[in-house]
Short mmCIF file of C-alpha atoms in Angstrom, two decimals:
data_model
loop_
_atom_site.label_atom_id
_atom_site.label_comp_id
_atom_site.label_asym_id
_atom_site.label_seq_id
_atom_site.Cartn_x
_atom_site.Cartn_y
_atom_site.Cartn_z
CA UNK A 1 170.62 156.90 170.69
CA UNK A 2 168.73 156.91 167.29
CA UNK A 3 170.80 155.83 164.33
CA UNK A 4 170.69 157.65 160.99
CA UNK A 5 171.36 155.85 157.67
CA UNK A 6 174.75 156.28 156.30
CA UNK A 7 175.33 158.34 153.17
CA UNK A 8 176.63 155.25 151.37
CA UNK A 9 173.44 153.36 152.18
CA UNK A 10 171.29 156.16 150.76
CA UNK A 11 173.32 156.26 147.60
CA UNK A 12 172.97 152.49 147.19
CA UNK A 13 169.20 152.68 147.73
CA UNK A 14 168.84 155.51 145.21
CA UNK A 15 170.83 153.54 142.65
CA UNK A 16 168.67 150.47 143.22
CA UNK A 17 165.46 152.48 142.79
CA UNK A 18 166.80 154.14 139.65
CA UNK A 19 167.80 150.79 138.15
CA UNK A 20 164.41 149.28 139.02
CA UNK A 21 162.50 152.18 137.50
CA UNK A 22 164.66 152.03 134.39
CA UNK A 23 164.06 148.30 134.04
CA UNK A 24 160.29 148.66 134.53
CA UNK A 25 160.21 151.51 131.98
CA UNK A 26 162.16 149.50 129.43
CA UNK A 27 159.89 146.46 129.88
CA UNK A 28 156.79 148.66 129.65
CA UNK A 29 157.89 150.35 126.45
CA UNK A 30 159.05 147.05 124.94
CA UNK A 31 155.58 145.62 125.63
CA UNK A 32 153.99 148.67 124.07
CA UNK A 33 156.22 148.30 121.04
CA UNK A 34 155.43 144.60 120.76
CA UNK A 35 151.70 145.27 121.04
CA UNK A 36 151.94 148.05 118.47
CA UNK A 37 153.78 145.77 116.06
CA UNK A 38 151.23 142.96 116.54
CA UNK A 39 148.25 145.28 116.66
CA UNK A 40 145.50 144.11 114.33
CA UNK A 41 144.53 146.42 111.50
CA UNK A 42 141.19 148.22 111.89
CA UNK A 43 137.83 146.93 110.74
CA UNK A 44 136.84 147.84 107.18
CA UNK A 45 135.22 151.29 106.89
CA UNK A 46 131.47 151.60 106.74
CA UNK A 47 128.45 153.75 107.55
CA UNK A 48 127.59 154.62 111.12
CA UNK A 49 124.61 152.85 112.55
CA UNK A 50 122.22 153.22 115.44
CA UNK A 51 122.81 151.73 118.87
CA UNK A 52 121.67 148.11 119.01
CA UNK A 53 120.09 148.15 115.52
CA UNK A 54 123.26 149.05 113.67
CA UNK A 55 122.66 149.77 109.96
CA UNK A 56 119.48 147.69 109.68
CA UNK A 57 117.03 150.63 109.34
CA UNK A 58 119.01 152.08 106.43
CA UNK A 59 119.54 148.99 104.28
CA UNK A 60 118.14 148.85 100.75
CA UNK A 61 115.83 145.78 100.52
CA UNK A 62 117.56 144.99 97.23
CA UNK A 63 120.75 144.07 99.10
CA UNK A 64 122.92 143.28 96.06
CA UNK A 65 122.45 146.73 94.50
CA UNK A 66 122.33 148.49 97.89
CA UNK A 67 125.69 146.99 98.86
CA UNK A 68 127.09 148.08 95.48
CA UNK A 69 126.05 151.68 96.22
CA UNK A 70 127.74 151.55 99.64
CA UNK A 71 130.91 150.21 97.99
CA UNK A 72 131.07 153.33 95.82
CA UNK A 73 131.24 155.40 99.03
CA UNK A 74 133.34 153.24 101.37
CA UNK A 75 135.41 151.18 98.99
CA UNK A 76 135.68 147.56 97.83
CA UNK A 77 135.66 146.18 101.39
CA UNK A 78 133.27 147.62 103.92
CA UNK A 79 131.64 146.64 107.19
CA UNK A 80 128.13 147.17 108.46
CA UNK A 81 126.35 146.23 111.66
CA UNK A 82 123.30 144.05 111.25
CA UNK A 83 121.98 144.20 114.79
CA UNK A 84 124.71 142.61 116.90
CA UNK A 85 126.17 140.86 113.84
CA UNK A 86 129.14 142.28 111.95
CA UNK A 87 128.87 141.85 108.19
CA UNK A 88 131.67 142.47 105.72
CA UNK A 89 130.91 143.11 102.04
CA UNK A 90 133.58 142.52 99.40
CA UNK A 91 133.21 144.03 95.93
CA UNK A 92 136.60 143.52 94.32
CA UNK A 93 138.17 140.65 92.32
CA UNK A 94 141.52 140.97 94.12
CA UNK A 95 139.91 140.85 97.58
CA UNK A 96 137.65 137.98 96.52
CA UNK A 97 140.81 136.13 95.50
CA UNK A 98 142.36 136.76 98.93
CA UNK A 99 139.30 135.24 100.60
CA UNK A 100 138.50 132.35 98.28
CA UNK A 101 142.01 131.29 97.31
CA UNK A 102 144.75 132.78 99.52
CA UNK A 103 142.79 132.21 102.77
CA UNK A 104 140.36 129.60 101.48
CA UNK A 105 140.53 127.30 104.52
CA UNK A 106 139.91 130.17 106.96
CA UNK A 107 136.79 131.21 105.02
CA UNK A 108 135.59 127.69 104.18
CA UNK A 109 132.81 127.75 106.80
CA UNK A 110 129.33 129.24 106.59
CA UNK A 111 127.42 131.60 108.82
CA UNK A 112 124.48 129.26 109.32
CA UNK A 113 121.08 130.98 109.73
CA UNK A 114 118.81 129.80 112.54
CA UNK A 115 116.19 128.74 109.98
CA UNK A 116 118.68 126.44 108.24
CA UNK A 117 119.35 124.60 111.48
CA UNK A 118 115.64 123.78 111.41
CA UNK A 119 115.50 123.07 107.68
CA UNK A 120 118.73 121.29 106.80
CA UNK A 121 118.74 118.42 109.30
CA UNK A 122 120.80 120.49 111.71
CA UNK A 123 122.84 122.05 108.90
CA UNK A 124 124.23 118.63 107.91
CA UNK A 125 123.96 119.17 104.17
CA UNK A 126 126.70 120.01 101.69
CA UNK A 127 125.89 123.74 101.62
CA UNK A 128 126.01 124.52 105.34
CA UNK A 129 128.11 121.78 106.98
CA UNK A 130 131.36 123.20 108.47
CA UNK A 131 134.52 122.46 106.54
CA UNK A 132 136.08 119.22 107.75
CA UNK A 133 135.86 115.42 107.36
CA UNK A 134 132.05 115.36 107.29
CA UNK A 135 131.87 118.01 104.57
CA UNK A 136 134.59 116.28 102.51
CA UNK A 137 132.66 113.02 102.72
CA UNK A 138 129.45 114.73 101.53
CA UNK A 139 131.29 116.50 98.72
CA UNK A 140 132.75 113.21 97.53
CA UNK A 141 129.35 111.50 97.55
CA UNK A 142 127.62 114.39 95.81
CA UNK A 143 130.18 115.44 93.20
CA UNK A 144 132.08 112.27 92.37
CA UNK A 145 129.30 109.73 92.64
CA UNK A 146 126.13 111.65 91.77
CA UNK A 147 127.03 114.74 89.75
CA UNK A 148 130.21 113.65 87.97
CA UNK A 149 130.32 113.52 84.18
CA UNK A 150 130.06 109.72 84.06
CA UNK A 151 126.92 109.71 86.21
CA UNK A 152 125.37 112.55 84.22
CA UNK A 153 126.14 110.78 80.94
CA UNK A 154 124.38 107.69 82.24
CA UNK A 155 121.10 109.57 82.80
CA UNK A 156 121.01 111.44 79.48
CA UNK A 157 118.04 109.29 78.45
CA UNK A 158 116.09 110.72 81.37
CA UNK A 159 116.98 114.30 80.49
CA UNK A 160 116.05 113.67 76.85
CA UNK A 161 112.65 112.19 77.72
CA UNK A 162 111.80 115.07 80.03
CA UNK A 163 112.98 117.63 77.48
CA UNK A 164 110.93 116.05 74.70
CA UNK A 165 107.94 115.96 77.04
CA UNK A 166 108.39 119.66 77.76
CA UNK A 167 108.62 120.53 74.04
CA UNK A 168 105.46 118.49 73.36
CA UNK A 169 103.64 120.23 76.22
CA UNK A 170 104.65 123.70 74.97
CA UNK A 171 103.64 122.69 71.42
CA UNK A 172 100.16 121.83 72.72
CA UNK A 173 99.96 125.41 74.01
CA UNK A 174 101.19 127.06 70.79
CA UNK A 175 99.62 130.50 70.38
CA UNK A 176 98.66 130.60 74.07
CA UNK A 177 100.36 132.12 77.11
CA UNK A 178 103.13 130.06 78.74
CA UNK A 179 104.77 130.95 82.06
CA UNK A 180 108.34 130.20 81.04
CA UNK A 181 110.02 129.92 84.44
CA UNK A 182 107.29 127.69 85.82
CA UNK A 183 107.51 125.31 82.87
CA UNK A 184 111.30 125.20 83.11
CA UNK A 185 111.04 124.52 86.85
CA UNK A 186 108.81 121.48 86.36
CA UNK A 187 111.09 120.08 83.67
CA UNK A 188 114.19 120.42 85.86
CA UNK A 189 112.33 119.11 88.90
CA UNK A 190 111.30 116.03 86.92
CA UNK A 191 114.90 115.46 85.81
CA UNK A 192 116.30 115.80 89.32
CA UNK A 193 113.67 113.65 91.00
CA UNK A 194 113.96 111.13 88.16
CA UNK A 195 117.73 110.93 88.78
CA UNK A 196 117.22 110.51 92.50
CA UNK A 197 114.33 108.05 92.63
CA UNK A 198 113.04 107.59 89.07
CA UNK A 199 112.38 103.86 89.34
CA UNK A 200 110.62 104.21 92.66
CA UNK A 201 107.46 106.11 91.75
CA UNK A 202 105.03 105.93 88.86
CA UNK A 203 104.86 108.88 86.48
CA UNK A 204 101.65 110.25 87.98
CA UNK A 205 103.12 109.97 91.50
CA UNK A 206 106.27 111.84 90.41
CA UNK A 207 104.11 114.56 88.85
CA UNK A 208 102.06 114.98 92.02
CA UNK A 209 105.15 115.10 94.25
CA UNK A 210 106.84 117.50 91.82
CA UNK A 211 103.95 119.95 92.16
CA UNK A 212 104.17 119.79 95.94
CA UNK A 213 107.94 120.29 95.83
CA UNK A 214 107.62 123.41 93.68
CA UNK A 215 105.39 125.12 96.20
CA UNK A 216 107.66 124.21 99.12
CA UNK A 217 110.89 125.18 97.29
CA UNK A 218 109.46 128.61 96.43
CA UNK A 219 108.54 129.28 100.06
CA UNK A 220 111.93 128.06 101.33
CA UNK A 221 114.00 130.25 99.00
CA UNK A 222 111.81 133.24 99.87
CA UNK A 223 112.35 132.71 103.62
CA UNK A 224 116.10 132.20 103.21
CA UNK A 225 116.35 135.56 101.44
CA UNK A 226 114.70 137.54 104.23
CA UNK A 227 116.62 139.02 107.21
CA UNK A 228 115.76 137.13 110.37
CA UNK A 229 115.90 138.80 113.80
CA UNK A 230 117.13 135.48 115.22
CA UNK A 231 120.34 135.77 113.17
CA UNK A 232 120.87 139.48 113.84
CA UNK A 233 120.23 139.23 117.58
CA UNK A 234 121.18 135.63 118.56
CA UNK A 235 119.92 136.21 122.09
CA UNK A 236 116.40 136.44 120.67
CA UNK A 237 116.65 133.26 118.58
CA UNK A 238 114.72 131.17 121.10
CA UNK A 239 111.75 133.56 120.83
CA UNK A 240 111.56 133.31 116.99
CA UNK A 241 110.11 136.84 116.85
CA UNK A 242 109.28 136.76 113.11
CA UNK A 243 108.11 133.13 113.24
CA UNK A 244 110.64 132.31 110.52
CA UNK A 245 111.85 129.17 112.26
CA UNK A 246 108.29 128.03 112.89
CA UNK A 247 107.38 128.53 109.22
CA UNK A 248 110.57 126.80 108.10
CA UNK A 249 109.83 123.91 110.44
CA UNK A 250 106.42 123.46 108.79
CA UNK A 251 108.06 123.44 105.33
CA UNK A 252 110.68 121.00 106.56
CA UNK A 253 108.00 118.62 107.79
CA UNK A 254 106.33 118.74 104.36
CA UNK A 255 109.66 117.90 102.73
CA UNK A 256 110.34 115.15 105.22
CA UNK A 257 106.96 113.53 104.65
CA UNK A 258 107.57 113.51 100.90
CA UNK A 259 111.00 111.96 101.44
CA UNK A 260 109.48 109.40 103.81
CA UNK A 261 107.06 108.32 101.08
CA UNK A 262 109.85 107.85 98.57
CA UNK A 263 112.33 106.13 100.91
CA UNK A 264 109.64 103.82 102.28
CA UNK A 265 108.70 102.78 98.74
CA UNK A 266 112.36 102.09 97.91
CA UNK A 267 112.86 99.99 101.04
CA UNK A 268 109.76 97.94 100.14
CA UNK A 269 111.33 97.32 96.72
CA UNK A 270 114.50 96.05 98.41
CA UNK A 271 112.40 93.55 100.38
CA UNK A 272 110.61 92.43 97.19
CA UNK A 273 107.25 93.67 98.45
CA UNK A 274 106.72 95.85 95.34
CA UNK A 275 108.28 95.88 91.88
CA UNK A 276 110.33 98.67 90.34
CA UNK A 277 108.42 100.84 87.90
CA UNK A 278 108.57 99.28 84.45
CA UNK A 279 110.77 101.12 81.94
CA UNK A 280 112.86 102.82 84.63
CA UNK A 281 115.46 100.14 85.30
CA UNK A 282 118.14 101.60 83.03
CA UNK A 283 118.50 104.68 85.20
CA UNK A 284 121.20 105.09 87.78
CA UNK A 285 119.41 104.86 91.11
CA UNK A 286 121.02 107.47 93.36
CA UNK A 287 118.61 106.81 96.20
CA UNK A 288 119.58 103.13 96.21
CA UNK A 289 123.23 104.12 96.03
CA UNK A 290 122.88 106.29 99.13
CA UNK A 291 120.90 103.67 101.04
CA UNK A 292 123.66 101.16 100.29
CA UNK A 293 126.25 103.69 101.39
CA UNK A 294 124.59 104.01 104.80
CA UNK A 295 125.16 100.27 105.36
CA UNK A 296 128.70 100.26 103.94
CA UNK A 297 129.87 103.28 105.93
CA UNK A 298 128.24 102.30 109.22
CA UNK A 299 131.58 101.65 110.96
CA UNK A 300 133.47 104.48 109.23
CA UNK A 301 135.04 107.33 111.23
CA UNK A 302 132.77 109.65 109.24
CA UNK A 303 129.68 107.54 108.50
CA UNK A 304 127.07 108.48 105.94
CA UNK A 305 123.74 108.58 107.79
CA UNK A 306 120.05 108.79 106.97
CA UNK A 307 120.14 112.48 107.95
CA UNK A 308 122.91 113.01 105.38
CA UNK A 309 120.82 111.21 102.76
CA UNK A 310 117.79 113.37 103.43
CA UNK A 311 119.89 116.54 103.53
CA UNK A 312 121.47 115.74 100.15
CA UNK A 313 118.04 115.03 98.65
CA UNK A 314 116.94 118.44 99.91
CA UNK A 315 120.07 120.12 98.51
CA UNK A 316 119.47 118.62 95.08
CA UNK A 317 115.78 119.53 94.99
CA UNK A 318 116.08 123.05 96.46
CA UNK A 319 119.46 124.02 95.03
CA UNK A 320 119.06 122.63 91.54
CA UNK A 321 115.58 123.79 90.54
CA UNK A 322 115.03 127.51 91.18
CA UNK A 323 118.56 128.47 90.15
CA UNK A 324 118.53 126.71 86.77
CA UNK A 325 114.92 127.59 85.88
CA UNK A 326 115.54 131.26 86.68
CA UNK A 327 118.58 131.29 84.37
CA UNK A 328 116.48 129.80 81.56
CA UNK A 329 113.77 132.40 82.17
CA UNK A 330 116.28 135.30 82.17
CA UNK A 331 117.90 134.03 78.96
CA UNK A 332 114.64 133.81 77.00
CA UNK A 333 113.56 137.21 78.34
CA UNK A 334 116.80 138.86 77.18
CA UNK A 335 116.60 137.18 73.77
CA UNK A 336 113.02 138.44 73.40
CA UNK A 337 114.27 141.90 74.31
CA UNK A 338 117.15 141.66 71.80
CA UNK A 339 115.65 139.92 68.80
CA UNK A 340 118.97 140.09 66.94
CA UNK A 341 120.42 137.86 69.67
CA UNK A 342 117.51 135.43 69.33
CA UNK A 343 118.10 135.30 65.55
CA UNK A 344 121.83 134.60 65.98
CA UNK A 345 121.05 131.74 68.37
CA UNK A 346 118.47 130.28 66.01
CA UNK A 347 120.78 130.66 62.99
CA UNK A 348 123.47 128.75 64.90
CA UNK A 349 120.96 126.04 65.80
CA UNK A 350 119.94 125.69 62.17
CA UNK A 351 123.59 125.25 61.13
CA UNK A 352 124.36 122.72 63.87
CA UNK A 353 121.02 120.92 64.25
CA UNK A 354 118.83 121.84 61.29
CA UNK A 355 115.08 122.50 61.12
CA UNK A 356 114.33 118.88 60.29
CA UNK A 357 115.99 117.54 63.43
CA UNK A 358 115.75 117.84 67.22
CA UNK A 359 118.43 119.06 69.60
CA UNK A 360 120.58 116.44 71.31
CA UNK A 361 123.11 117.05 74.05
CA UNK A 362 125.83 116.04 71.58
CA UNK A 363 125.10 119.33 69.74
CA UNK A 364 125.75 121.49 72.81
CA UNK A 365 129.55 121.68 72.49
CA UNK A 366 129.12 123.24 69.01
CA UNK A 367 126.70 125.97 70.13
CA UNK A 368 129.30 128.61 70.91
CA UNK A 369 127.03 131.64 70.59
CA UNK A 370 124.35 130.12 72.84
CA UNK A 371 127.11 129.42 75.36
CA UNK A 372 128.01 133.13 75.22
CA UNK A 373 124.36 134.03 75.83
CA UNK A 374 124.22 131.86 78.96
CA UNK A 375 127.49 133.31 80.26
CA UNK A 376 126.20 136.84 79.71
CA UNK A 377 122.95 136.01 81.54
CA UNK A 378 124.96 134.70 84.51
CA UNK A 379 127.13 137.81 84.42
CA UNK A 380 124.13 140.12 84.70
CA UNK A 381 122.02 137.86 86.90
CA UNK A 382 124.16 135.39 88.88
CA UNK A 383 121.81 132.87 90.47
CA UNK A 384 123.06 133.74 93.98
CA UNK A 385 124.05 137.44 93.75
CA UNK A 386 125.88 137.44 97.10
CA UNK A 387 126.81 133.74 96.93
CA UNK A 388 126.30 131.83 100.19
CA UNK A 389 127.82 133.94 103.02
CA UNK A 390 131.22 132.80 104.29
CA UNK A 391 132.34 132.87 107.92
CA UNK A 392 136.03 133.01 108.99
CA UNK A 393 137.08 130.39 111.52
CA UNK A 394 139.62 132.85 112.90
CA UNK A 395 140.33 136.56 112.56
CA UNK A 396 142.05 137.33 109.28
CA UNK A 397 143.54 140.36 107.53
CA UNK A 398 142.09 141.05 104.07
CA UNK A 399 143.02 144.11 102.05
CA UNK A 400 144.72 145.70 105.07
CA UNK A 401 141.63 145.34 107.27
CA UNK A 402 140.65 142.86 109.97
CA UNK A 403 137.74 140.50 109.38
CA UNK A 404 136.96 139.09 112.84
CA UNK A 405 136.21 135.47 113.53
CA UNK A 406 132.50 134.76 113.13
CA UNK A 407 131.71 137.71 110.84
CA UNK A 408 129.26 137.22 107.98
CA UNK A 409 131.14 137.78 104.73
CA UNK A 410 129.21 138.64 101.57
CA UNK A 411 130.98 138.41 98.21
CA UNK A 412 128.96 140.68 95.93
CA UNK A 413 129.52 138.79 92.69
CA UNK A 414 126.61 140.73 91.15
CA UNK A 415 128.50 144.01 91.61
CA UNK A 416 131.84 142.56 90.44
CA UNK A 417 130.13 141.35 87.26
CA UNK A 418 128.90 144.90 86.66
CA UNK A 419 132.12 146.75 87.47
CA UNK A 420 132.72 149.27 84.61
CA UNK A 421 136.51 148.98 85.07
CA UNK A 422 136.21 145.29 84.11
CA UNK A 423 133.19 145.19 81.82
CA UNK A 424 132.61 147.96 79.23
CA UNK A 425 129.01 149.16 79.26
CA UNK A 426 128.32 146.70 82.11
CA UNK A 427 124.52 147.02 82.26
CA UNK A 428 124.09 146.14 78.59
CA UNK A 429 123.15 142.59 77.61
CA UNK A 430 125.90 141.79 75.11
CA UNK A 431 126.84 138.13 74.54
CA UNK A 432 129.51 139.28 72.06
CA UNK A 433 131.82 140.03 75.00
CA UNK A 434 132.09 136.25 75.53
CA UNK A 435 132.81 135.47 71.88
CA UNK A 436 136.07 137.39 71.60
CA UNK A 437 139.17 135.27 70.74
CA UNK A 438 140.87 136.19 74.02
CA UNK A 439 137.77 135.56 76.10
CA UNK A 440 138.32 132.33 78.02
CA UNK A 441 135.67 132.76 80.66
CA UNK A 442 134.40 129.60 82.32
CA UNK A 443 132.70 128.53 85.54
CA UNK A 444 135.78 127.15 87.30
CA UNK A 445 136.14 130.12 89.67
CA UNK A 446 139.77 130.64 88.68
CA UNK A 447 139.15 134.14 87.33
CA UNK A 448 137.75 136.46 89.99
CA UNK A 449 136.38 138.89 87.44
CA UNK A 450 133.75 136.25 86.61
CA UNK A 451 132.71 133.53 89.05
CA UNK A 452 128.91 133.10 89.02
CA UNK A 453 129.11 129.75 90.84
CA UNK A 454 131.64 130.86 93.46
CA UNK A 455 135.19 129.61 93.86
CA UNK A 456 137.45 127.64 96.16
CA UNK A 457 136.49 124.67 98.30
CA UNK A 458 132.87 125.76 98.61
CA UNK A 459 132.27 126.31 94.89
CA UNK A 460 128.84 125.09 93.76
CA UNK A 461 128.74 121.28 93.60
CA UNK A 462 126.20 121.20 90.76
CA UNK A 463 127.95 123.21 88.03
CA UNK A 464 128.17 120.35 85.53
CA UNK A 465 124.51 119.48 86.01
CA UNK A 466 123.39 123.11 85.76
CA UNK A 467 125.41 123.79 82.62
CA UNK A 468 124.01 120.74 80.83
CA UNK A 469 120.42 121.40 81.83
CA UNK A 470 120.39 125.11 81.02
CA UNK A 471 122.13 124.75 77.65
CA UNK A 472 120.03 121.75 76.59
CA UNK A 473 116.75 123.35 77.66
CA UNK A 474 117.48 126.70 76.00
CA UNK A 475 118.68 125.07 72.78
CA UNK A 476 115.55 122.93 72.59
CA UNK A 477 113.07 125.70 73.41
CA UNK A 478 114.61 128.33 71.11
CA UNK A 479 115.17 125.82 68.29
CA UNK A 480 111.59 124.54 68.46
CA UNK A 481 109.74 127.85 68.95
CA UNK A 482 109.71 131.56 68.33
CA UNK A 483 108.82 133.44 71.50
CA UNK A 484 106.84 136.68 71.62
CA UNK A 485 105.01 138.74 74.24
CA UNK A 486 101.23 138.53 74.54
CA UNK A 487 99.53 141.40 72.69
CA UNK A 488 99.67 144.71 74.53
CA UNK A 489 102.21 143.61 77.15
CA UNK A 490 105.69 145.03 77.76
CA UNK A 491 108.80 143.13 78.76
CA UNK A 492 109.98 143.73 82.34
CA UNK A 493 113.64 142.95 83.04
CA UNK A 494 113.73 144.20 86.64
CA UNK A 495 115.14 141.98 89.40
CA UNK A 496 113.80 140.81 92.72
CA UNK A 497 116.45 140.18 95.37
CA UNK A 498 116.54 136.98 97.34
CA UNK A 499 119.07 134.30 98.13
CA UNK A 500 118.19 133.36 94.52
CA UNK A 501 117.93 136.31 92.12
CA UNK A 502 114.60 136.26 90.25
CA UNK A 503 112.71 138.31 87.71
CA UNK A 504 110.46 140.76 89.51
CA UNK A 505 107.58 139.63 87.29
CA UNK A 506 107.44 136.11 85.83
CA UNK A 507 107.99 135.90 82.08
CA UNK A 508 104.80 135.05 80.20
CA UNK A 509 105.38 134.41 76.48
CA UNK A 510 103.58 132.99 73.47
CA UNK A 511 105.37 130.15 71.60
CA UNK A 512 105.06 129.66 67.84
CA UNK A 513 106.35 126.37 66.33
CA UNK A 514 109.20 126.84 63.83
CA UNK A 515 110.33 123.31 62.89
CA UNK A 516 109.58 121.79 59.51
CA UNK A 517 107.59 118.75 60.67
CA UNK A 518 104.96 118.45 63.41
CA UNK A 519 106.27 114.96 64.20
CA UNK A 520 109.40 116.58 65.65
CA UNK A 521 107.19 117.82 68.49
CA UNK A 522 105.89 114.38 69.45
#
């Protein structure tokens, strides 16, 4: 006879099912609540893009000003799609502080372009190396040993000789057209190469190599400023669609051959096969220092290698020339545009230096108005308008929005320096804003309203060198000469975007000697 379940059994089963369902529901809703609480904030707002291409077709080629226009629509933190790459643009001092100070370690890495992996010895230089022991070692070598104040003091004689040579060369062209940026570039190139390997090559050899370097540096900075399909669509990197990597490889080989010549000559000196160039022995020999370091650090956990040496040489040559010479060019252009500013600078130079004397670096600390002029130039035209892009090592919340790991983060220092809520009449060239008693602007990166050299761990390593060279060069050129435009020409102050911000048209000016004695130009 078939048995039916008892009523008590059914009641027990129903209770068990009810309890199970209740438990499952509670666990489910607790998980939902936990996920809701730990849910990441959304991505920053931004314009809609096209499938696959993202916002690429709509970008302004002048990225620094184009990003500033987008910030007016979407706010001080925005995101755009560059192909498959997510880019985040920050245009606010408070958000820049969050990135470069509050979350400095997270953002201490770089988004390394494919072309740099070809150019920079696998990205093993101080600019692109990931944050960690290797980068700290390079920073120590570069900043403490090569670009510290003591080292820079020791090579003042070199800077002075090159500066006097530049003044003499310009004097020989008095009344004629001078391409200001080009002349400043050669002077700075000679200083940097003289610091690095001055006793290794004869003057005519240094001049020849300097000319070759200028051509290569110009091409490299131009390539680095152009969008590369290989970075925007990493899957296409191996095809090098725009031939950027191939072109960069050719430039790299030119650089490497020049370095080979110099290093080989130095090694021959070490073996006694050739003598050091006469008259150069008082200089600090940074190349010899680095070659010695390779031997000393051979068994170190983080050894200094020949690739590191070459990468640092490239950093110094590429990073220290275009940036400083462009600042000098911008400064003279703005002073020519505002002759009252030029007169104030020259009046200050006459008080501090005098017309019967030449400028020395010891005068620089007393040239407060010229210092204000340089600061104003770097406010309007920071050498790297978007700095070097940062890349978070993990997802991070900034300003209430998520910046995912691996995003390319642009800090639009150009736009921050022109923010009307910070800077009255921001597009006007007005050095007076840096002469006010309460104005304590400097290049330390501690004030995120003004940080032309960046901030945090990855702040520019060459600030001290750049400040000395720019101030000394400007003081000497403006003290020694009046500068005017060639007859019939107009001054153009428009910009040309690139990884380094340049004048759209090079400044060509006519120098007129203004010192009391022609011997001061010898």
